[in-house]
């Protein structure tokens, strides 16, 4: 009975008279599908992540010798079984199942979705027009009454018409099994069995995060996107006239999507089975696309009016743009932009120029942008927002293992038995990655979640650890201490692959859990248990985010994480690795493409003559011999009067940079600022020339996600009005400056870029077009990319990783008597970064329309405040006014402000103190005080 | 009791959420504290969710949604998960913010067949008129296992047989003074059972004087069958469970919900330790590490007996090889289906599982599980004490082995649990054990096995009451719940009553049962009964329902059409 199987067992049985075989675990439905036999099905969604449930009884088959029929979607064949999928008995049963369901549903042509799977599946049966059974449901056989108790139109993006519900529980499986959002549960019993949100709350008032998985799963249209429906939300009326397979524009997960377009407008977005998302999406990807169609899109080139002075304090609405800017022709705008840079260049030289490229553009755009800055401006002063997110992680990774990219994709959690998440809130910021982590935890992997703020992921964690903000090194070094002193290291791995262990061992001795417990705010026993759990796991993987990187000791934080993996050997194998969760859809690619002041493409040292010489030959001019300035350094350099001209494409430093007033003053003081964007951003307020550009849905090109997967983005339609493709604008500006660039197609840019990048070897444009996604590196032509890196050593001299001991560096600014609260900033699920895109999305704004500061109820009571009250939050750098939100996730004594709201920009408050290695500012904490505002 | 759909006006348009808090209902400190107090020392384990809900329902008269949020927070579950379980069970009264406060008293009146024949409808109407108010809710409930005292009712925790409005009024007055305690029958406690020689067989087994193989062989020779309704040979079942790798578990199914059945209550209110000894022997033989005893919530008095005696067994060290955990049902007939019961013990909605795998292989918490009905177990000590042959010989004939507990109700003079030979014909059961038909009634039809076993005409009264006798006729003996109908009783009305029961008790998981029971009620109660359509419906219910509930639900309708054309 428990005989070990030396090889996978094949089961042989008879299907409709044919002898067939099934692999272990395959169902009759699976085998029938393989054999080309169509079996109608409703509750079974034949897609990744869905477990068959066998409840609808549409897929019944007959098995010889059995009294009743069997549901083929759940039933596994056995040797010698004789299965019939077509017989009068089977067909009568299937027909009756559909007839019972249809008798209680609205008529097809009057129901929410005449194209729903229910009706296409019904066509596989003899249902016809038979509706012989009486029904008590209000919409049975007719239209849905607006006051039907089965209707729920309370959600901004999804309309629920349970008149069409067949209680198949696919939406529950979508919400619970696939996305692990756990909002939908089948409630009630018998005829009352219906999906319910939370405790049967209106969907719009539930904890629903609007991932829309339920909509994609529902076979009847009982759950549908509001955007495809009539005004009343009772019926689908909009059908796409074209669809485009592309990639989500938002975060670093890189979900593949299909964009549905009608009359040059996106009407909905579906997930595709991409390597990073397996059809899943989050609220931004599924519903946040409407920013593309915003009336606030820039559609004409703009030139600053002579009578409109720049001012850091200015605020400008899109409607008032004509007070500051005048419309111009492309010729004039391009000429003025180019001439301005040439003037600065001629007067002050190359080091007076700089550029911020974008992690939201394509790889090709990033490549062209840094090429323009280096070749055209003659400087390495080119950077982008990676500086503000993972610069410290990359610094530590480059130093320790010689590569800044992730060593394993987040999908490696499928193979992991321990997962450590620290300083990251993937449920908000990488929602689809979070679904994989939660699924692994539900499968039984140990999940350690460390964060100064509680979070939803902790509900799934075996080890939720809330520690004191800014005390990461104390906590992590204490773990390293336990692992080393308790002999839990992987000595063999260290011997084979790691240098610096003895130094680390010596340095770590003062970091006992008992000594660190009061500093980290975590008791020593917990630290020991977590350390043991991580070290003794067969396969462990670490994820981290801005909570680790955005500190003055961010590089040390990452060094400690790297040390954890290296001393335990949790790198280079399936289910192990180091994964800094990348924020932007193309922050990995933009960094790879050289949008970094100290690196040419592929992280080749900008200060190295050998590297520079190659580019000087390719680009035909002498290049900057020194590494350039980073984001915050560039702002400081502007303030110092050294940098006088800037080209900013698709970035919004006026919102994203710390000590915002300082940053805005810098931008306002530039002699010449050219901003290329799709909206009139806060940065664009200070521009001399504004180029209206392309949204992601309008462009073709490649992006590289957090998993090192290079993916093909395709245009669903053209940019609006006179707006132009970003890459064409970079080329046009280059040619204004006399560079004589000529590219016939974006693929030619890719080819040139790839010729400079070994990481893209064997990843040709044609392969990307065909496959949609390729993971780099690829060892040989046609091979699969390497998901797991560093199995055989590291890309560093000698091939051995380097351990770097760390010391306790306190946060630059801690709460004190004047500023007693600890302020942390970050993001919200619904808003992307500075809100440049998402604040223009009605679908997203309705969830989070206004700035808030979150505070623990204990503090709210102590300060005599109440939720929804307007308060002022003040730090040494400035103040903002915003509304108070109760947040039980916060530790008492701390507050949280998302940085996406221009009305109350959090970065007015934040501390620009830098990590010495990564040059990343300490966004994550500073002292603040909160006072009530008069009502 | 709970309704999933709440016709709130805020469902009609896009709802502006409260921006002063994260999305959805937030947990608050007051509710957290209340729930912590209500739960006492109950461990916050996932499988104890239903127990936790009971404590909240008992303590507050309802399951308020703010307590759902608090319980979810404490147990690290989602609100949806807690609500989906709470709303499945009829004994949980889920109340939303702004809903009326729960009633101060509940009167439950049984409306199942025997009670309906005894005038439950009139009683309910009278009680509603005389006693119903915003403080007092009169609920129609399915069988509460007192069919021999029909009409039966319950005021709070107190069961009432032969209920009248005046009796209910009297009890209601008491309930208002102080909540009524359940009636606890004068049963044989542990010390008395021990004094009577009890647990000697168990001790022989534990000592090894009686080998496991010998026990299983004796049970097989005695031809002891599973008496929950399926009739699977007990000895064979033990062998199958033992053949799977441990750890193994055992469950005892006390969810006696089949209308007309009250034999488990009969035994547990008299000699509970017969069952306990049988269970502890079974657990020892199959190597089950723990016993979960699932008892229906309607049997409040039995629950009290079990609580006391489980504690006594534990104190006496008799259950140390297989500690017994008591789990309380919450008003769901479907949890009498063994896999649904297992789901319920795991703290989930009581949805039957697909087979295979069978629970002997993969049951409670995924482990090999031995499940038995109360009665099956209580014969075990006797069989082992007196030998297989002595037991088998008590059957009606050589073809029928042992004694059975028949729950007899309906139109007989002396209803009740009758311990009679297996295989006894109905007519002999009526005549020899029940004093004949009740005054003024002549024998027309009988239900051999509760609501599921079909309705057969008096002409079949000679058939032996045993497994296998009625299957050729589209029925079965099931839990041996025999309901006798007289000439004045309409079989169509009876079939409609049974079908309403199944509609009420369908778990709602599969289409043929969830929808089919509803459509069948419509057919049975519409002026023109479409036998052709009913035939189609019966076919899909029997062929395609997941579990026995849906598969057997049409039996009575088939018999109505086949045998009682005059009642159509």
PDB file of C-alpha atoms in Angstrom, chain A residues 9-15 18-22 63-65 77-83:
ATOM      1  CA  UNK A   9       3.148   5.390 -12.208  1.00  0.00           C
ATOM      2  CA  UNK A  10       0.959   5.446 -15.272  1.00  0.00           C
ATOM      3  CA  UNK A  11      -2.662   4.464 -14.868  1.00  0.00           C
ATOM      4  CA  UNK A  12      -4.290   2.717 -17.768  1.00  0.00           C
ATOM      5  CA  UNK A  13      -8.034   2.898 -18.196  1.00  0.00           C
ATOM      6  CA  UNK A  14     -10.699   3.066 -20.857  1.00  0.00           C
ATOM      7  CA  UNK A  15     -12.213   6.334 -21.938  1.00  0.00           C
ATOM      8  CA  UNK A  18     -10.275   3.883 -26.090  1.00  0.00           C
ATOM      9  CA  UNK A  19      -7.429   2.711 -23.897  1.00  0.00           C
ATOM     10  CA  UNK A  20      -5.729   5.760 -22.426  1.00  0.00           C
ATOM     11  CA  UNK A  21      -3.210   6.413 -19.727  1.00  0.00           C
ATOM     12  CA  UNK A  22      -3.082   8.980 -16.972  1.00  0.00           C
ATOM     13  CA  UNK A  63     -17.961   4.689 -14.558  1.00  0.00           C
ATOM     14  CA  UNK A  64     -18.757   1.027 -15.053  1.00  0.00           C
ATOM     15  CA  UNK A  65     -19.838  -0.657 -11.860  1.00  0.00           C
ATOM     16  CA  UNK A  77      -8.955   7.229 -12.837  1.00  0.00           C
ATOM     17  CA  UNK A  78      -7.869   3.843 -11.537  1.00  0.00           C
ATOM     18  CA  UNK A  79      -6.336   0.981 -13.450  1.00  0.00           C
ATOM     19  CA  UNK A  80      -8.889  -0.873 -15.499  1.00  0.00           C
ATOM     20  CA  UNK A  81     -11.640   1.676 -14.957  1.00  0.00           C
ATOM     21  CA  UNK A  82     -14.109   2.019 -17.815  1.00  0.00           C
ATOM     22  CA  UNK A  83     -15.303   5.595 -18.236  1.00  0.00           C
TER      23      UNK A  83
END
